[in-house]
Coordinates of C-alpha atoms in Angstrom, one line a residue:
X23 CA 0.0 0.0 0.0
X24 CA 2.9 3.0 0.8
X25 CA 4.7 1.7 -2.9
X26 CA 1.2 2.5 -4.4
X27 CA 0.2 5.4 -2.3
X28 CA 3.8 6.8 -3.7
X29 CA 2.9 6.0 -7.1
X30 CA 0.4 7.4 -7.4
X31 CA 1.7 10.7 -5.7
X32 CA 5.0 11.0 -8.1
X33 CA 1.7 10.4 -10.8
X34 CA -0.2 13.4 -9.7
X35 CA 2.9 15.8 -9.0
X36 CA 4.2 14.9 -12.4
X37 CA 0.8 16.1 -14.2
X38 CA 0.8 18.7 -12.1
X39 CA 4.2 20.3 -12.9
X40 CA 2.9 19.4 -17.2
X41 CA -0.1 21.7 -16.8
X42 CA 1.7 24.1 -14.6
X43 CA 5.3 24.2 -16.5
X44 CA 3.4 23.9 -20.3
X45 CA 3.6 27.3 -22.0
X46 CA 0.3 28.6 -22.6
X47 CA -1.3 28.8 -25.8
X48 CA -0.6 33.0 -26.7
X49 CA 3.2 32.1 -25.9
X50 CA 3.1 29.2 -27.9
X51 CA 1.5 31.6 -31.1
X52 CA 3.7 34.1 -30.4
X53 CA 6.7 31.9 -30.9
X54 CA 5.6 30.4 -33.8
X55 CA 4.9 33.7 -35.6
X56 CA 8.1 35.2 -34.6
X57 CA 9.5 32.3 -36.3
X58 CA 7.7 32.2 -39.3
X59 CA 8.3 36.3 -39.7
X60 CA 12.5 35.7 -39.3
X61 CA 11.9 32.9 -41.9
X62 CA 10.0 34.9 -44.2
X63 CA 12.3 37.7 -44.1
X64 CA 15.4 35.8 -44.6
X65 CA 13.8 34.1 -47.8
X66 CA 12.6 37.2 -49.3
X67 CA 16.4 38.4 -48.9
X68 CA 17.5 35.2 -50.6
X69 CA 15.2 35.7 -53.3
X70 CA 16.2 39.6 -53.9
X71 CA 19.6 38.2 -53.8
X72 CA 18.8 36.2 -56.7
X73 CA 16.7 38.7 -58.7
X74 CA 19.0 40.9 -58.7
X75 CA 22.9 39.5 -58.8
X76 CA 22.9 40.2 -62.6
X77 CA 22.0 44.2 -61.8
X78 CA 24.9 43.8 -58.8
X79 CA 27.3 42.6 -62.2
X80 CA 26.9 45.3 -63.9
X81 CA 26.9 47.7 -61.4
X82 CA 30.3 46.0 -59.8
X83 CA 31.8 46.1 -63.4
X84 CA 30.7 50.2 -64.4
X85 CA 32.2 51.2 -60.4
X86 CA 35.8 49.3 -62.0
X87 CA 35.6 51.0 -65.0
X88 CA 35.0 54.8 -63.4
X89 CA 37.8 53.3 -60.4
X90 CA 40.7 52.6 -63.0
X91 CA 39.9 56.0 -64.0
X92 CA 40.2 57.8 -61.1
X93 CA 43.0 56.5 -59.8
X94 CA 45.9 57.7 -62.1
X95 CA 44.4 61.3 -61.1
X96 CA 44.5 60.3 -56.9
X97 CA 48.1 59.0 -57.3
X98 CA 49.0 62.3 -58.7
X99 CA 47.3 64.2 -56.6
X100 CA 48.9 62.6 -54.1
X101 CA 52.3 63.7 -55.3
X102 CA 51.7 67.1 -56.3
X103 CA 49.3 68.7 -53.2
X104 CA 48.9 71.8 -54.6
X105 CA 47.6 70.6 -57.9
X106 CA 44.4 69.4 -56.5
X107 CA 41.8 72.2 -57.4
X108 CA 39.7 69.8 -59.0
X109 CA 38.9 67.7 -56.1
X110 CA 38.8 70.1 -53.6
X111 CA 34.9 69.6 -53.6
X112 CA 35.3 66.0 -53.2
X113 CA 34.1 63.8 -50.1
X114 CA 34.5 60.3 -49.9
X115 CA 33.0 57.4 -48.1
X116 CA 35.2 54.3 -47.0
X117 CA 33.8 51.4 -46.1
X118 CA 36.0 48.9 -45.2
X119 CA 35.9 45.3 -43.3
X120 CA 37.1 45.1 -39.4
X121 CA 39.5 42.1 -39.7
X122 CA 41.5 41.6 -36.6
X123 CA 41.7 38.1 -36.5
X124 CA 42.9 38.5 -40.7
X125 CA 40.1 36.2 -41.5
X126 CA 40.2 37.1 -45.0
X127 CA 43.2 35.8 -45.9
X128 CA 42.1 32.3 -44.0
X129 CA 38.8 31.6 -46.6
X130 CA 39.0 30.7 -50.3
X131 CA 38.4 33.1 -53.1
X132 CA 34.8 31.8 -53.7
X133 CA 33.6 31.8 -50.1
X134 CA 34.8 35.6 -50.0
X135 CA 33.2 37.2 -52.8
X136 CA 30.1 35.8 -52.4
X137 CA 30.0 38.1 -48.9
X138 CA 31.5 40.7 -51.0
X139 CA 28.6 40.3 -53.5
X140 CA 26.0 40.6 -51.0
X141 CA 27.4 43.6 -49.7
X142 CA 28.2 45.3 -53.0
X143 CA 24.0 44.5 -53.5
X144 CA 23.6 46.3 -49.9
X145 CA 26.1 49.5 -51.1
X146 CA 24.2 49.6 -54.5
X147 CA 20.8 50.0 -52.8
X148 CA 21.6 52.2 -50.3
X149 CA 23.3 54.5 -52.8
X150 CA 20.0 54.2 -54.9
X151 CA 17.9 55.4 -52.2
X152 CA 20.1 58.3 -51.0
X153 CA 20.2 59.7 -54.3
X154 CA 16.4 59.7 -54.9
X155 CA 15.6 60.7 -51.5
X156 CA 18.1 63.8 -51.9
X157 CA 17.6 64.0 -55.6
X158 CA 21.0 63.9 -56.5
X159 CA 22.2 62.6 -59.9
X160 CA 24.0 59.4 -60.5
X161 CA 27.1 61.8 -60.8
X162 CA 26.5 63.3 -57.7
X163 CA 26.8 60.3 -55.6
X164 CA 28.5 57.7 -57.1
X165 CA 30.3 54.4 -56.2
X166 CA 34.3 54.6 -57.3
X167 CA 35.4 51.5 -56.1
X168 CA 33.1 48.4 -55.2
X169 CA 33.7 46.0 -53.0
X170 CA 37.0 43.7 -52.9
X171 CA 39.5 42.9 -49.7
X172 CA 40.3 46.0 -48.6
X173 CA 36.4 47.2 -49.0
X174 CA 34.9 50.2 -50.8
X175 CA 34.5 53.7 -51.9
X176 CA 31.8 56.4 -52.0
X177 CA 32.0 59.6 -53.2
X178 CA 30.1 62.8 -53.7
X179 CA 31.4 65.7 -56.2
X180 CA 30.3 68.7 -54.2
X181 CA 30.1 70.2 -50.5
X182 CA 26.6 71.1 -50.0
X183 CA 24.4 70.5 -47.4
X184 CA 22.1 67.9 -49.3
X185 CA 25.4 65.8 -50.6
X186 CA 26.9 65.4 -47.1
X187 CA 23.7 64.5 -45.2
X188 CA 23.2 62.0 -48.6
X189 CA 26.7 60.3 -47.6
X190 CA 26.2 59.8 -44.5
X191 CA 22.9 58.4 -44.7
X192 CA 24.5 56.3 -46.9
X193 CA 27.2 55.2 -44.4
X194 CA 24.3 54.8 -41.5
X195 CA 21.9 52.8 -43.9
X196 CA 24.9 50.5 -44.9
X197 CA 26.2 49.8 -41.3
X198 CA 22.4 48.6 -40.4
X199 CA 22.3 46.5 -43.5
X200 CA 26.1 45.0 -42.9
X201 CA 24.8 44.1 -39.2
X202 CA 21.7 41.9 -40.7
X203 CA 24.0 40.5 -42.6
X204 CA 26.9 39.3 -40.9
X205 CA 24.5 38.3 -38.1
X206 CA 22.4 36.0 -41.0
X207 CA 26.2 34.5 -42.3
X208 CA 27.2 33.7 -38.9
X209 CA 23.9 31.9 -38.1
X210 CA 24.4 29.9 -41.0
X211 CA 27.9 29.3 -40.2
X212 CA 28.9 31.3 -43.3
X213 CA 32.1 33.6 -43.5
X214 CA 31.3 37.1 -42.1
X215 CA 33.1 40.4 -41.3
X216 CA 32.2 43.5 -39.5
X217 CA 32.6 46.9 -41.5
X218 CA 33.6 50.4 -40.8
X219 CA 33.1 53.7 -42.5
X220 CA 34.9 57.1 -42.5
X221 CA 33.6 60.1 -44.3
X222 CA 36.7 62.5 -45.2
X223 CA 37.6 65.5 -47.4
X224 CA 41.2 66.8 -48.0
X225 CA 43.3 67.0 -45.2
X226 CA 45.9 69.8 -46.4
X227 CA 47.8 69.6 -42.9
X228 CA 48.9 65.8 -43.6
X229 CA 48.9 66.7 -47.8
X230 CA 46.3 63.8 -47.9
X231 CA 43.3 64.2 -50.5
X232 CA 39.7 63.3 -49.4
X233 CA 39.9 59.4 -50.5
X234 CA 43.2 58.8 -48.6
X235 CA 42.2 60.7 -45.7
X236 CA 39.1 58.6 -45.6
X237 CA 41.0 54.9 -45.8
X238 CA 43.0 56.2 -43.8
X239 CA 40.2 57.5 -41.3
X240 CA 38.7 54.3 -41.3
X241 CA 42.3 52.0 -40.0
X242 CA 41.8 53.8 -36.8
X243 CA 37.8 52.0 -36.3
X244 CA 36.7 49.4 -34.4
X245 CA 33.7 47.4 -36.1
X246 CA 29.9 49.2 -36.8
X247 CA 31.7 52.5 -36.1
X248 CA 31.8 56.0 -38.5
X249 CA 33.9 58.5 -38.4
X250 CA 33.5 61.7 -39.9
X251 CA 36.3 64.4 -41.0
X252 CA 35.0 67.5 -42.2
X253 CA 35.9 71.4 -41.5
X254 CA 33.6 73.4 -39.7
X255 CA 32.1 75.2 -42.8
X256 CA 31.9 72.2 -44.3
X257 CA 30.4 70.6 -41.7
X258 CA 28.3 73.3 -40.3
X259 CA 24.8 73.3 -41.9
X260 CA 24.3 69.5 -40.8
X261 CA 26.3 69.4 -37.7
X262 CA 23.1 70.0 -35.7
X263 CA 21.9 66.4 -37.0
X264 CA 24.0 64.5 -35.4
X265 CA 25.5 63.3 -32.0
X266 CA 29.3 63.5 -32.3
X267 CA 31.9 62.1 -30.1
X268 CA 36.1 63.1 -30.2
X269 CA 37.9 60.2 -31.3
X270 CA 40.0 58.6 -28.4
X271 CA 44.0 58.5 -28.6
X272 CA 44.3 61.4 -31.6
X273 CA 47.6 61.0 -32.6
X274 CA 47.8 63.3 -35.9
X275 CA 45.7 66.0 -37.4
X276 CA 43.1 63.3 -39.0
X277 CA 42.6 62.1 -35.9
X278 CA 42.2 64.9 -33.5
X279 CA 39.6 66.8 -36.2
X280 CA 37.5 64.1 -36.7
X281 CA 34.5 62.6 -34.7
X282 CA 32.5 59.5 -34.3
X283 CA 29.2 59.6 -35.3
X284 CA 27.2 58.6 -31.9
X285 CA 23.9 59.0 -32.7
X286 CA 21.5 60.6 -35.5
X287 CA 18.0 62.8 -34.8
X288 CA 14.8 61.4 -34.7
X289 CA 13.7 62.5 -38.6
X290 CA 17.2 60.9 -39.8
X291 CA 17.1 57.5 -37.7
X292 CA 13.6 56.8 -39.0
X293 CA 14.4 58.0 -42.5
X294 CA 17.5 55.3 -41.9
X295 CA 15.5 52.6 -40.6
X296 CA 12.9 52.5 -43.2
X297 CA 15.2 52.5 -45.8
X298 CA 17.0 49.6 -44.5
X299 CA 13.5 47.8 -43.9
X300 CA 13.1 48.5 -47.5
X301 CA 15.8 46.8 -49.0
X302 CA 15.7 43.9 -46.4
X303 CA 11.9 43.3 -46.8
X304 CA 10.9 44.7 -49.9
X305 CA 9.0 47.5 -48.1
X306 CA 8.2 51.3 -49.3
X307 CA 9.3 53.4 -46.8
X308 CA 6.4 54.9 -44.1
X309 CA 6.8 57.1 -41.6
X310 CA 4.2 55.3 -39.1
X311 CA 7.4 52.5 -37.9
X312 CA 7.9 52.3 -34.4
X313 CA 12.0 52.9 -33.8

C-alpha cells in the first residue's frame, strides 16, 4: 500500500508540474509567428539576392571601369598637393571590413566574394535610395570603387548640405544592413566580417586628398563605427543632425579633427530605418514605424 500510495503521488505531481510548466497557448502563437516572420524575411532576402545578382554585375563592373579611372588622377594628386583644385569639392565614403583576426586571408576566393557580393548589392541600394531621396544625380553620388578585400569607396562631387547628409545616410543605412548581414552569415555558419566607415575631405595639414584621408580614417575604427572628418564650414549646416563624439587617442591632425558619429536625430534615424527595412523586406518606406 505505501509503494502505491507513492505511485500514485509522483503520478499526480508529475501532471501537475505538465499543466503548470506547459507554455500557454498566446506564448506558444507568439513563438511560432516570430519564427515564421524571421523565416519569411530571410527568404525574401534570398530571393532579392537572386533577382537581382545580374544588376549587382553590372553595377560591380561600371564602379571598376569609373575606379581605374580615377586613380591615375589620386596618385597624382597625391604627389603634387597643390595641384588638387579639381577635387577640392570631393568627399569620400570608406567602407572597409574590421578584420583583426585576418580572417580574409584564412577563406577561399569563392567563399569571400560571395559576402562581397552581398554587400556590394547592400552598397548599391543604399546609394539608390540616398540619391532619390536627396535628388542627387547618379554623378553626384557615385560608387568609385566596389567591394574587394580591402572594402569600398563612395563619393560625392560637391560640398553642400544635401550631398553630405546624402553620404552619411549612406554610411548609417549600410552599417544597419552589414549588421543583418553578418548576423544571417554567422547563423548559418557562413564567412562574415564587420565593416567600418569614415567620411573624409582633403586634409591639407597631412597633404592627404579626401579618398586617402578617408581609408586612412577608417584604419583607426573598431567594427559598426563611422567616423567623420570634415571642416567646420563644411560641416556646419548639418552638424546640428548628429551626436558627435572626439575620437579617443588622436595621434595626428586626422585624428584629432575628426568625430564618431554617436547618434543621428529622430527625422534621420527613422528616415534610416525605413530605408534599411526596405531593402531587407521589400517595403516602401512609411513614416508610421515604431524605432
Amino acid at each position: 500500500i505505501p509503494l502505491l500510495c507513492t505511485f500514485i503521488l509522483h503520478l499526480l505531481l508529475w501532471l501537475a508540474y505538465r499543466t503548470v510548466a506547459r507554455p500557454t497557448r498566446s506564448e506558444f502563437l507568439a513563438k511560432m509567428k516570430r519564427e515564421a516572420q524571421l523565416k519569411h524575411e530571410v527568404q525574401r532576402l534570398a530571393d532579392a539576392l537572386e533577382q537581382e545578382k545580374h544588376q549587382a554585375s553590372l553595377a560591380i563592373a561600371k564602379a571598376q571601369q569609373l575606379y581605374q579611372h580615377q586613380r591615375p588622377k589620386a596618385a597624382f594628386e597625391m604627389n603634387h598637393p597643390l595641384a588638387k583644385a579639381e577635387d577640392s569639392e570631393y568627399i569620400y565614403l570608406s567602407i572597409q571590413f574590421y578584420d583583426p583576426k585576418q580572417l580574409l586571408g584564412s577563406v577561399n576566393q569563392p567563399m569571400a566574394q560571395a559576402f562581397f557580393n552581398m554587400a556590394q548589392l547592400f552598397l548599391t541600394h543604399a546609394v539608390k535610395l540616398c540619391q532619390q531621396h536627396y535628388q542627387l544625380q547618379e554623378q553626384d553620388l557615385e560608387i568609385i570603387q566596389p567591394f574587394f578585400d580591402d572594402g569600398a569607396l563612395v563619393r560625392v562631387n560637391q560640398k553642400s548640405a544635401v550631398s553630405i547628409s546624402a553620404l552619411i545616410q549612406v554610411s548609417v543605412v549600410f552599417q544597419l544592413l552589414s549588421d543583418a548581414m553578418y548576423q544571417r552569415f554567422r547563423a548559418e555558419k557562413r564567412f562574415a566580417l564587420q565593416t567600418r566607415c569614415a567620411i573624409a575631405e582633403d586634409l591639407a595639414a597631412m597633404q592627404l586628398v579626401a579618398e586617402k584621408a578617408a581609408i586612412r580614417l577608417a584604419q583607426y575604427l573598431h567594427a559598426k563605427e563611422t567616423a567623420i572628418y570634415l571642416s567646420k564650414p563644411t560641416f556646419k549646416d548639418v552638424r546640428h543632425h548628429y551626436e558627435l563624439l572626439a575620437l579617443p587617442h588622436p595621434s595626428n591632425a586626422l585624428t584629432r579633427e575628426a568625430m564618431l558619429l554617436q547618434a543621428l536625430n529622430t527625422e534621420q534615424a527613422q528616415l534610416a530605418k525605413e530605408m534599411r527595412d526596405e531593402i531587407l523586406l521589400g517595403r516602401k518606406p512609411t513614416h508610421t514605424d515604431e524605432m
